[in-house]
PDB file of C-alpha atoms in Angstrom:
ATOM      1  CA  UNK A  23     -19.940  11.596  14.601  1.00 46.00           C
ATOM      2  CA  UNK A  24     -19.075  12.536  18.139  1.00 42.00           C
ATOM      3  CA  UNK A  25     -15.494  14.431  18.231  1.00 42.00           C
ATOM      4  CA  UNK A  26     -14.505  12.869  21.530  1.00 41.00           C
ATOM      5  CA  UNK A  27     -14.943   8.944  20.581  1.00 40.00           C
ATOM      6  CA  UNK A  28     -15.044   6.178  23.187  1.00 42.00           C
ATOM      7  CA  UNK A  29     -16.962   2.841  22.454  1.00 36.00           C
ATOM      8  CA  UNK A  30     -20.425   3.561  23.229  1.00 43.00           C
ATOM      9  CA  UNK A  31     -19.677   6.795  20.340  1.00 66.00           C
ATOM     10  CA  UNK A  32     -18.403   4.130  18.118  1.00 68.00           C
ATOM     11  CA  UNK A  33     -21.456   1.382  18.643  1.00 65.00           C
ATOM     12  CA  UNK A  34     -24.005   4.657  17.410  1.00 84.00           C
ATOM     13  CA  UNK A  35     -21.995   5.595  14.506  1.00 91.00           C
ATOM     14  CA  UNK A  36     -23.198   4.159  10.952  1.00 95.00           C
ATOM     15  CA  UNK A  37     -20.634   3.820   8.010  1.00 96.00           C
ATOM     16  CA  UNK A  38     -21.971   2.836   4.788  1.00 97.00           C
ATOM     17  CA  UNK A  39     -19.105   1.275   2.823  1.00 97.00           C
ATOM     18  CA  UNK A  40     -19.473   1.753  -1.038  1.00 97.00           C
ATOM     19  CA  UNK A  41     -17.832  -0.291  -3.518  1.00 96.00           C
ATOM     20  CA  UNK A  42     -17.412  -4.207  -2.927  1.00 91.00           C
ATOM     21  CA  UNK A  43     -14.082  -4.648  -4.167  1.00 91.00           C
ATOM     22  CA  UNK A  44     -10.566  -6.001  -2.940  1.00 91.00           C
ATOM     23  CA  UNK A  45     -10.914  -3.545   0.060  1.00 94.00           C
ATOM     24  CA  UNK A  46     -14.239  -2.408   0.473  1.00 95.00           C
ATOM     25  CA  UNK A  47     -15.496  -6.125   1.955  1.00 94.00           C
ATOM     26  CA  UNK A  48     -12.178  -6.526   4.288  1.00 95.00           C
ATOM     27  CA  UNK A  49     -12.625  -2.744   5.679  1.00 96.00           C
ATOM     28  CA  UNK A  50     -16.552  -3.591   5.980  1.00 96.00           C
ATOM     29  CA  UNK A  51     -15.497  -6.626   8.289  1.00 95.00           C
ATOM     30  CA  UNK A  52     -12.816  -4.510  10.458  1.00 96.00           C
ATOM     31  CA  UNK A  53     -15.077  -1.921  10.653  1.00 96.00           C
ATOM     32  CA  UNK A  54     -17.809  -3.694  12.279  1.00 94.00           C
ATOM     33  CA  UNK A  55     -15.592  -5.615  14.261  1.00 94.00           C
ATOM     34  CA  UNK A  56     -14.906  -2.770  15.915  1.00 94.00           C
ATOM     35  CA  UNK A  57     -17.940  -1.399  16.438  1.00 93.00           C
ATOM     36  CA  UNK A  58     -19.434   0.758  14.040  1.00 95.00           C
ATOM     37  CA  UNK A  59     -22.836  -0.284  12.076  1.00 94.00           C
ATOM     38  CA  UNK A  60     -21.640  -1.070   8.978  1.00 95.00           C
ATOM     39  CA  UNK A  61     -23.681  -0.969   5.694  1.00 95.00           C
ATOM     40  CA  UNK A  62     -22.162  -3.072   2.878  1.00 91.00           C
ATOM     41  CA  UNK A  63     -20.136  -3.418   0.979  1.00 95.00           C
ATOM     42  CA  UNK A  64     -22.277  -2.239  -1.621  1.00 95.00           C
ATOM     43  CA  UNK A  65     -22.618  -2.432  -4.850  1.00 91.00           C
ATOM     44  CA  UNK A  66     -22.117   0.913  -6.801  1.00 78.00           C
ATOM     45  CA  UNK A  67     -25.633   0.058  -8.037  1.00 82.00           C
ATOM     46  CA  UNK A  68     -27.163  -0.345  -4.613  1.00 91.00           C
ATOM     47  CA  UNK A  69     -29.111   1.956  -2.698  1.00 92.00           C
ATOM     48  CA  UNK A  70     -27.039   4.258   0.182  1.00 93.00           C
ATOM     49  CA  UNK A  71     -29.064   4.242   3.290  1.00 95.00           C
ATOM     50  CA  UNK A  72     -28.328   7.178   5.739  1.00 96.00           C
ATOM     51  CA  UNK A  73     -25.785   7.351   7.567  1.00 95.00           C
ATOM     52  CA  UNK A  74     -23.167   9.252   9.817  1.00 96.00           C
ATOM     53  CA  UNK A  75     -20.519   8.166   7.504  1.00 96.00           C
ATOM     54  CA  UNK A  76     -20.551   7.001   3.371  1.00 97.00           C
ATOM     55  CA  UNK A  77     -16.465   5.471   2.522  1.00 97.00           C
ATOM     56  CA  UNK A  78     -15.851   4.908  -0.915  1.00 97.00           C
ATOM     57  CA  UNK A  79     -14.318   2.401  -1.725  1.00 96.00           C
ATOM     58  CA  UNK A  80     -14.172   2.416  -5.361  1.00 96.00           C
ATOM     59  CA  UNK A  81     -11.703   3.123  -8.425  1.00 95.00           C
ATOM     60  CA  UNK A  82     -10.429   6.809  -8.304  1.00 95.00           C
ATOM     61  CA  UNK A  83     -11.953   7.395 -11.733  1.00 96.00           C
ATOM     62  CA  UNK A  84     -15.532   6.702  -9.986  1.00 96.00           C
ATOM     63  CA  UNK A  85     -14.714   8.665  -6.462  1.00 96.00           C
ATOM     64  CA  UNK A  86     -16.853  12.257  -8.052  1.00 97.00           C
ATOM     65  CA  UNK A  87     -19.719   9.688  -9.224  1.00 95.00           C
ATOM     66  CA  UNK A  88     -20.140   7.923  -6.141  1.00 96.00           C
ATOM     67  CA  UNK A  89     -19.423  11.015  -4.110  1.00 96.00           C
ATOM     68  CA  UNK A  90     -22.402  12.902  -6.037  1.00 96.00           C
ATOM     69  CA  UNK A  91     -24.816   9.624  -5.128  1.00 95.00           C
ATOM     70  CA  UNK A  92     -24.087   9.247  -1.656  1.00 96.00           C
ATOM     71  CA  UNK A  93     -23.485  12.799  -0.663  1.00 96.00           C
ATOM     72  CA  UNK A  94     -27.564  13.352  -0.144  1.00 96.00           C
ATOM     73  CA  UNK A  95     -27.633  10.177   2.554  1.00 96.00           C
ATOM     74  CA  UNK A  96     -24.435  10.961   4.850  1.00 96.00           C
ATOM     75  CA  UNK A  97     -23.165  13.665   7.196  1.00 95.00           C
ATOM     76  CA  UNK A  98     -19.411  12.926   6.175  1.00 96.00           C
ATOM     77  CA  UNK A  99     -18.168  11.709   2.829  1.00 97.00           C
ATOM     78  CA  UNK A 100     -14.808  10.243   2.263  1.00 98.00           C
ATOM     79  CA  UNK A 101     -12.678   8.105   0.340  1.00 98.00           C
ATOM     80  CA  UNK A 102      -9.691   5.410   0.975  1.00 97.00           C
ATOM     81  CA  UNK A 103      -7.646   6.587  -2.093  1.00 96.00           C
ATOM     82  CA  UNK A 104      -4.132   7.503  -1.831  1.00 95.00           C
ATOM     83  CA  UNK A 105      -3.376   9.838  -4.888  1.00 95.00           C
ATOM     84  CA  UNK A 106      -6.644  11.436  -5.557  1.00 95.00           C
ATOM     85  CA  UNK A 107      -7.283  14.905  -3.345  1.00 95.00           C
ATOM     86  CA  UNK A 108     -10.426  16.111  -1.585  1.00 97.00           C
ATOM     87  CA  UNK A 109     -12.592  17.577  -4.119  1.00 96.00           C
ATOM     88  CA  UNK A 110     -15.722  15.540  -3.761  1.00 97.00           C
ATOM     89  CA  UNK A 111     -15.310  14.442  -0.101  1.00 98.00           C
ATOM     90  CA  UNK A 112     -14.765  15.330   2.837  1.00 97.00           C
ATOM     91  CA  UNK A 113     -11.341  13.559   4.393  1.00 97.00           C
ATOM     92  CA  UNK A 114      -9.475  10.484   3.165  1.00 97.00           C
ATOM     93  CA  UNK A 115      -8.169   7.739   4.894  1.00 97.00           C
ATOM     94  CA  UNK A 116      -6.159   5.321   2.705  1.00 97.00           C
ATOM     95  CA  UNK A 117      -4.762   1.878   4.458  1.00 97.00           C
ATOM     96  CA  UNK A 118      -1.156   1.517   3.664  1.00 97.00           C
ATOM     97  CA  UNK A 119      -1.145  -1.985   3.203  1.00 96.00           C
ATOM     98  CA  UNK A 120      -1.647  -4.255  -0.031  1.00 92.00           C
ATOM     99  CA  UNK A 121      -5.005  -6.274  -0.021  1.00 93.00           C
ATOM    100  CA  UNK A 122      -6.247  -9.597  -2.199  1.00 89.00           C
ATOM    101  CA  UNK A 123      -9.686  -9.128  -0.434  1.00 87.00           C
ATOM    102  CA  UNK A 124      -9.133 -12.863   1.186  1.00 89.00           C
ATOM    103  CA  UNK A 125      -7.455 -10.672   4.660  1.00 91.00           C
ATOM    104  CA  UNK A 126      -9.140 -10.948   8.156  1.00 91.00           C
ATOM    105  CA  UNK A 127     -10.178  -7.489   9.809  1.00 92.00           C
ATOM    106  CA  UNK A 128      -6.832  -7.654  11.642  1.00 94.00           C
ATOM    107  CA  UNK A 129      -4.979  -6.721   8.806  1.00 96.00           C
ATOM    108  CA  UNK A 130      -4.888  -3.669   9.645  1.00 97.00           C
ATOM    109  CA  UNK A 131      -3.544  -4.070  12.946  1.00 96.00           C
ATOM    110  CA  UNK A 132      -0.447  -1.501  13.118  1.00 97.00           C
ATOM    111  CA  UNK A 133      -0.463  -0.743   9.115  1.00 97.00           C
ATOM    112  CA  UNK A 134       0.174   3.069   8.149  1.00 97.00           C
ATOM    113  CA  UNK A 135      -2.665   5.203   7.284  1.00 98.00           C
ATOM    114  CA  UNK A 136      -2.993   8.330   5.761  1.00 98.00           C
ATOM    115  CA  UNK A 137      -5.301  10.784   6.412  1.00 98.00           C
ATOM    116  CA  UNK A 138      -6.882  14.111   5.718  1.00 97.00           C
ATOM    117  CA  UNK A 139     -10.151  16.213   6.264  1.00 97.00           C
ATOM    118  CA  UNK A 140     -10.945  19.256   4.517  1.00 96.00           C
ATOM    119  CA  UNK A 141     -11.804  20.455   8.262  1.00 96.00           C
ATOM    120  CA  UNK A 142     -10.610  19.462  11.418  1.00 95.00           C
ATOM    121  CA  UNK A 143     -13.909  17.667  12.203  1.00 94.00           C
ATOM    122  CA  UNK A 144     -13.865  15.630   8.936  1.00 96.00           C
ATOM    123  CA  UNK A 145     -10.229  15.233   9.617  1.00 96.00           C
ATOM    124  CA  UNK A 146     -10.682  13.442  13.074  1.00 94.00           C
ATOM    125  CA  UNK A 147     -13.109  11.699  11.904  1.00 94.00           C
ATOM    126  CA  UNK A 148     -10.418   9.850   9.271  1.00 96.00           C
ATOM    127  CA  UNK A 149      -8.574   9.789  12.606  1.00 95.00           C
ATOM    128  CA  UNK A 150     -11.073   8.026  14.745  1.00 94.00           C
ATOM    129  CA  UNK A 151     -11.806   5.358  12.177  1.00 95.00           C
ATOM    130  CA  UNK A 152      -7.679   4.743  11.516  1.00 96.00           C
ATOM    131  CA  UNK A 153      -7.187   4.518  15.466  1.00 96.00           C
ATOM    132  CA  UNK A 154     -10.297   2.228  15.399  1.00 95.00           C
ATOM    133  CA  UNK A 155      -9.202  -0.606  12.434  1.00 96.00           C
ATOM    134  CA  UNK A 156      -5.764  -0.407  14.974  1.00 96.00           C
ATOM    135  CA  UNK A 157      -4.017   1.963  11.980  1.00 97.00           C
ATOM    136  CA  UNK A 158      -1.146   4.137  12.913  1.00 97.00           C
ATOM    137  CA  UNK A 159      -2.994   7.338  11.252  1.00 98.00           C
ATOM    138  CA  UNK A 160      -0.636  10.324   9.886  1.00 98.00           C
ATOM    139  CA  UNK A 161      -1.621  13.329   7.745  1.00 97.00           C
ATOM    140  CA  UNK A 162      -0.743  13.758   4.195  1.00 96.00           C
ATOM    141  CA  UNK A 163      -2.245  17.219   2.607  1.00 92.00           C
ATOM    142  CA  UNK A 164      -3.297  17.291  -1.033  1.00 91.00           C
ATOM    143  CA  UNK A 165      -0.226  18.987  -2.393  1.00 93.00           C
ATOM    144  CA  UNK A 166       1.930  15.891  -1.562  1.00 95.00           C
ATOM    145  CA  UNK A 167      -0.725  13.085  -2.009  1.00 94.00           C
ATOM    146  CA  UNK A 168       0.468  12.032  -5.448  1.00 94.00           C
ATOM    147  CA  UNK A 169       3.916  12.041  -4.093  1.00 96.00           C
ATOM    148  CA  UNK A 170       2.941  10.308  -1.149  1.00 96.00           C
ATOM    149  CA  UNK A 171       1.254   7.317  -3.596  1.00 96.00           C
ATOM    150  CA  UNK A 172       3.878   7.359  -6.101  1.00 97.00           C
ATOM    151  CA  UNK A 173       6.067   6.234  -3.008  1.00 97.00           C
ATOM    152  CA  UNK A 174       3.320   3.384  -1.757  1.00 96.00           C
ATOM    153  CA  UNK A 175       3.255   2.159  -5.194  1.00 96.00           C
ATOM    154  CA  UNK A 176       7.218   1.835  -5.587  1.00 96.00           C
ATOM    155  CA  UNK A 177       7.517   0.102  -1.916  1.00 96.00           C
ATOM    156  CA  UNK A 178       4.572  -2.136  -2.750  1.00 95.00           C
ATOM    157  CA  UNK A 179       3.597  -2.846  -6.755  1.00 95.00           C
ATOM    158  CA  UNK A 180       7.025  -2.037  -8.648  1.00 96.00           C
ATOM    159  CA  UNK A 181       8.892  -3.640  -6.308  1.00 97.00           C
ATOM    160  CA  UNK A 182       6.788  -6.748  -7.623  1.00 96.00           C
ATOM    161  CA  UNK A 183       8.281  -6.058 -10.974  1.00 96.00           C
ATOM    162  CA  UNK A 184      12.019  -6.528  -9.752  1.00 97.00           C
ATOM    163  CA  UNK A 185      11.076 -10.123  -7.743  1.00 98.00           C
ATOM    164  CA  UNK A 186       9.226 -11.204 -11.131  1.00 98.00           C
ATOM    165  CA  UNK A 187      12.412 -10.129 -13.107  1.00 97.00           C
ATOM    166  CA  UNK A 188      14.543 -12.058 -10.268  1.00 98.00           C
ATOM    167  CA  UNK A 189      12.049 -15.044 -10.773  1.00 98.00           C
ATOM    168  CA  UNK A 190      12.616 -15.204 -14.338  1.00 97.00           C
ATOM    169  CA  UNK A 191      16.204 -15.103 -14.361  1.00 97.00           C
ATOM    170  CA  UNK A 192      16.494 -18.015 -11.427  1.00 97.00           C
ATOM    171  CA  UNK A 193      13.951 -20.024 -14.255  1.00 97.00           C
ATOM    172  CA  UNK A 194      16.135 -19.171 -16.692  1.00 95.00           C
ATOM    173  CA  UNK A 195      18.864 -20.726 -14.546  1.00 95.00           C
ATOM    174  CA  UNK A 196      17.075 -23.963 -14.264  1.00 96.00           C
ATOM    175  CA  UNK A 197      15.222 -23.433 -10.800  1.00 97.00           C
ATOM    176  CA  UNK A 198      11.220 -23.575 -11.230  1.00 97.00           C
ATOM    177  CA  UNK A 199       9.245 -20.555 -10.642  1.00 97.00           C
ATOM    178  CA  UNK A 200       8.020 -22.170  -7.177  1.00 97.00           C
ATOM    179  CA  UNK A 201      11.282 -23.291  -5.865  1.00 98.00           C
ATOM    180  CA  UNK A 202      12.806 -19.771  -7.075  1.00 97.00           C
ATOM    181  CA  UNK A 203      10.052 -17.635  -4.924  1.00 98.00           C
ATOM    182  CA  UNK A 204      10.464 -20.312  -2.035  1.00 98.00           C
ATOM    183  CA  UNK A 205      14.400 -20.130  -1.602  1.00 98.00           C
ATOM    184  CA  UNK A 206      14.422 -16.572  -2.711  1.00 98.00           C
ATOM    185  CA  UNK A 207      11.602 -15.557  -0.444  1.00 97.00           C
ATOM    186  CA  UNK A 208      14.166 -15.555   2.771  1.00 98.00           C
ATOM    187  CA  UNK A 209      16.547 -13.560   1.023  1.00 97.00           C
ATOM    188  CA  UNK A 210      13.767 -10.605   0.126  1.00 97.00           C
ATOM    189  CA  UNK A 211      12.372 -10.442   3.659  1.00 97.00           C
ATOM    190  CA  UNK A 212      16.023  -9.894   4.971  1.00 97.00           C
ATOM    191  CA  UNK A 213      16.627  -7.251   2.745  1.00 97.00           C
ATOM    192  CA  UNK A 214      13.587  -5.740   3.728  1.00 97.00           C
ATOM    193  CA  UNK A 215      14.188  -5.903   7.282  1.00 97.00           C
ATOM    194  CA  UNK A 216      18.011  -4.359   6.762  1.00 97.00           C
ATOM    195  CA  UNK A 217      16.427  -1.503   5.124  1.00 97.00           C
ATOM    196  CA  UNK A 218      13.944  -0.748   7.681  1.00 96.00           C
ATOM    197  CA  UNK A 219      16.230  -0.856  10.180  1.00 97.00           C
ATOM    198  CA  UNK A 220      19.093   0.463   8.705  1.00 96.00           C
ATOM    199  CA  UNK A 221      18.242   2.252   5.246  1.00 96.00           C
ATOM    200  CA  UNK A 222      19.471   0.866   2.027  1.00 95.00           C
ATOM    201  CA  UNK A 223      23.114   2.323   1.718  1.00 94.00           C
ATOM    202  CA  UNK A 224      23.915   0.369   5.377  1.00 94.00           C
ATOM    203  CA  UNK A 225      21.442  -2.585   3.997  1.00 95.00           C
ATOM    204  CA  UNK A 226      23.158  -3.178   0.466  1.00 96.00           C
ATOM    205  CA  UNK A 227      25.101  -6.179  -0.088  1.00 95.00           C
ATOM    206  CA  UNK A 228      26.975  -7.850  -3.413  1.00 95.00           C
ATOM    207  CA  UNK A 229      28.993  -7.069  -5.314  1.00 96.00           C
ATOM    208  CA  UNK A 230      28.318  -3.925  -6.317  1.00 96.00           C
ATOM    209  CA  UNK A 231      28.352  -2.606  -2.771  1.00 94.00           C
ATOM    210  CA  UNK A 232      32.231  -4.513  -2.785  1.00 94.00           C
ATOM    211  CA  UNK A 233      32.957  -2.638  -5.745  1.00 94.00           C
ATOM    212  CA  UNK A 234      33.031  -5.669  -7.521  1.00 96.00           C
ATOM    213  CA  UNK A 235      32.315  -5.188 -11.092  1.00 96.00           C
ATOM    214  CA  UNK A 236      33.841  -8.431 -12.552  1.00 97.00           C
ATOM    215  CA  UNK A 237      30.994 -10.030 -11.025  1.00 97.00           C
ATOM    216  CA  UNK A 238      28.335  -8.024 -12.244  1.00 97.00           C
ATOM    217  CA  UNK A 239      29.392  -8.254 -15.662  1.00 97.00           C
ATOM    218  CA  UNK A 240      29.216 -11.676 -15.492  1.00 97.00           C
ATOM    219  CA  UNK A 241      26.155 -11.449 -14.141  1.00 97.00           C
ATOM    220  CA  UNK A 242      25.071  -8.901 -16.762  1.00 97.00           C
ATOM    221  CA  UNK A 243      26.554 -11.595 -19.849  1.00 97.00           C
ATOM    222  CA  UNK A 244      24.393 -14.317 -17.896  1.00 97.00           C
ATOM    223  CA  UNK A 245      21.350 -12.454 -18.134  1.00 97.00           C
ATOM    224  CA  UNK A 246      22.146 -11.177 -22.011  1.00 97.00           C
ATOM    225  CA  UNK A 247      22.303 -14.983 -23.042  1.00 96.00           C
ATOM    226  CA  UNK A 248      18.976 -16.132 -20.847  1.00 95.00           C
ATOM    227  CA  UNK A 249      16.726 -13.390 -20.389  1.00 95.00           C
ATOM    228  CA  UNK A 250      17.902 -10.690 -22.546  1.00 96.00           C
ATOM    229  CA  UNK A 251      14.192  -8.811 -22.160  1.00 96.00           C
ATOM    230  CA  UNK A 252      15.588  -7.801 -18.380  1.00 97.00           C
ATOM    231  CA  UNK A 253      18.953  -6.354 -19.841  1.00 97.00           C
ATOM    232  CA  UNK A 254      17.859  -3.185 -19.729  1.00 97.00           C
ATOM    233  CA  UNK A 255      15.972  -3.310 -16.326  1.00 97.00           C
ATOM    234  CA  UNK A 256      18.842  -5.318 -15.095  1.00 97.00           C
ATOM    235  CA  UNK A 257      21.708  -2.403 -15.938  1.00 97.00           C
ATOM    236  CA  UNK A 258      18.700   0.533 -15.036  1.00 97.00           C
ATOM    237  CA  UNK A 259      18.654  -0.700 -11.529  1.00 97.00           C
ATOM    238  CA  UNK A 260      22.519  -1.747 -11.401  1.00 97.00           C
ATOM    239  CA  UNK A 261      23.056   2.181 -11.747  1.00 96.00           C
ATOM    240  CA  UNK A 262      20.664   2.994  -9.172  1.00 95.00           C
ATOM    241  CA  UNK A 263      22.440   0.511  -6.566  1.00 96.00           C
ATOM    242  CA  UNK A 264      25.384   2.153  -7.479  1.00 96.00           C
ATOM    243  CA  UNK A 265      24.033   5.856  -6.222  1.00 94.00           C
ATOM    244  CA  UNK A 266      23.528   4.252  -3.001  1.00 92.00           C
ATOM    245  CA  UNK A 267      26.276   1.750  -2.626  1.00 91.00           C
ATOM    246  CA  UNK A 268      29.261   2.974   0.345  1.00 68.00           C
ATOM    247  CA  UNK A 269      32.721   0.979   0.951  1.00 56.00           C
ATOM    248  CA  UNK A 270      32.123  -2.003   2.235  1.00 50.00           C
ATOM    249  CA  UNK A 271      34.421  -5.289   3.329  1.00 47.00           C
ATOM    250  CA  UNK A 272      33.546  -8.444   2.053  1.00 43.00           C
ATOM    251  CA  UNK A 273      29.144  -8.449   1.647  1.00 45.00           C
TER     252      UNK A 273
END
């Protein structure tokens, strides 16, 4: 893979994408939409032709496996996981975005991606395929990877589990699970938008950020009567709201 990419480089380099799961067809269809010839997705099964570059795209627990079968049939090696480090490849380049596998290539159009090479060839070469999918690339080392995951998968997965606990307790209050994501919906992508701009302690609103504690016990005693299986979660992140809450007028 030429260090000193323009299109023509880009048009003579071959990826072979491995593993034809949620991301591995999406990246296969960015990939060649911009450029590269593009093997796959295949099949962990399938034959790896050669090629300048083998991605795999498969469950951490399989990256040595597939690494050891496609290592013989490409120049560079890598793999799109965030957490696991560089022992059986050569760089990493893991999309920070959530995928279904139903997303068009441009998907990844201004997304986050982090990178690393276990030499500064391999690493540009993460670089040059981020810059190419129309990622934002930055480095994360190996030392903070799992850090660097854990903080992906709180932003992205768990926060999942405190809009299904929010769902439940609007169901539990008589709204339907499709009317509570569809009026609620608004509200979350707000929020998310104060904090990016802002940060949460300037973003947080309510009553705990009034100092209003009336109102969350009331709140707490609703939940204790309706959906007493999200008590716990309910007072867990009450506490954490409260390490971040400043003085604020009325929310």
């Amino acid at each position: 893979m030429s260090t000193s990419p323009d299109a023509s480089d880009i048009s003579r380099t071959t990826v072979a994408v491995i593993g034809a799961g949620r991301l591995g067809g999406v990246l296969a269809n960015a990939l060649k939409r911009a450029g590269f010839t593009v093997a796959g997705p295949l099949g962990r099964d399938d034959s790896v032709p050669a090629s300048d570059i083998a991605l795999l795209c498969v469950p951490d627990a399989e990256i040595a496996t597939a690494a050891r079968n496609a290592r013989p049939h490409a120049t560079l090696l890598g793999h799109v996981s965030g957490a696991t480090p560089l022992d059986d490849v050569d760089f990493s380049m893991h999309p920070l975005q959530t995928f279904t596998g139903a997303e068009t290539p441009e998907v990844f159009l201004g997304i986050g991606a982090a990178i690393a090479g276990r030499t500064p060839h391999a690493a540009h070469a993460a670089e040059q395929l981020a810059r190419a999918l129309g990622a934002r690339p930055f480095h994360v080392d190996d030392a903070h990877r799992a850090g660097y995951h854990a903080a992906a998968s709180i932003a992205s997965n768990l926060v999942l589990t405190v809009l299904d606990a929010a769902e439940q307790v609007a169901r539990a209050a008589g709204i339907r699970s499709d009317q509570a994501r569809e009026l609620l919906a608004p509200l979350v992508t707000r929020t998310v938008e104060n904090w990016r701009t802002h940060g949460a302690s300037a973003a947080l609103t309510g009553p705990i950020a009034r100092g209003d504690e009336e109102t969350v016990a009331r709140q707490r005693e609703a939940i204790s009567e309706q959906a007493p299986a999200l008590l716990a979660l309910f007072d867990q992140l009450c506490d954490s709201a409260r390490t971040i809450a400043t003085p604020k007028g009325s929310a």
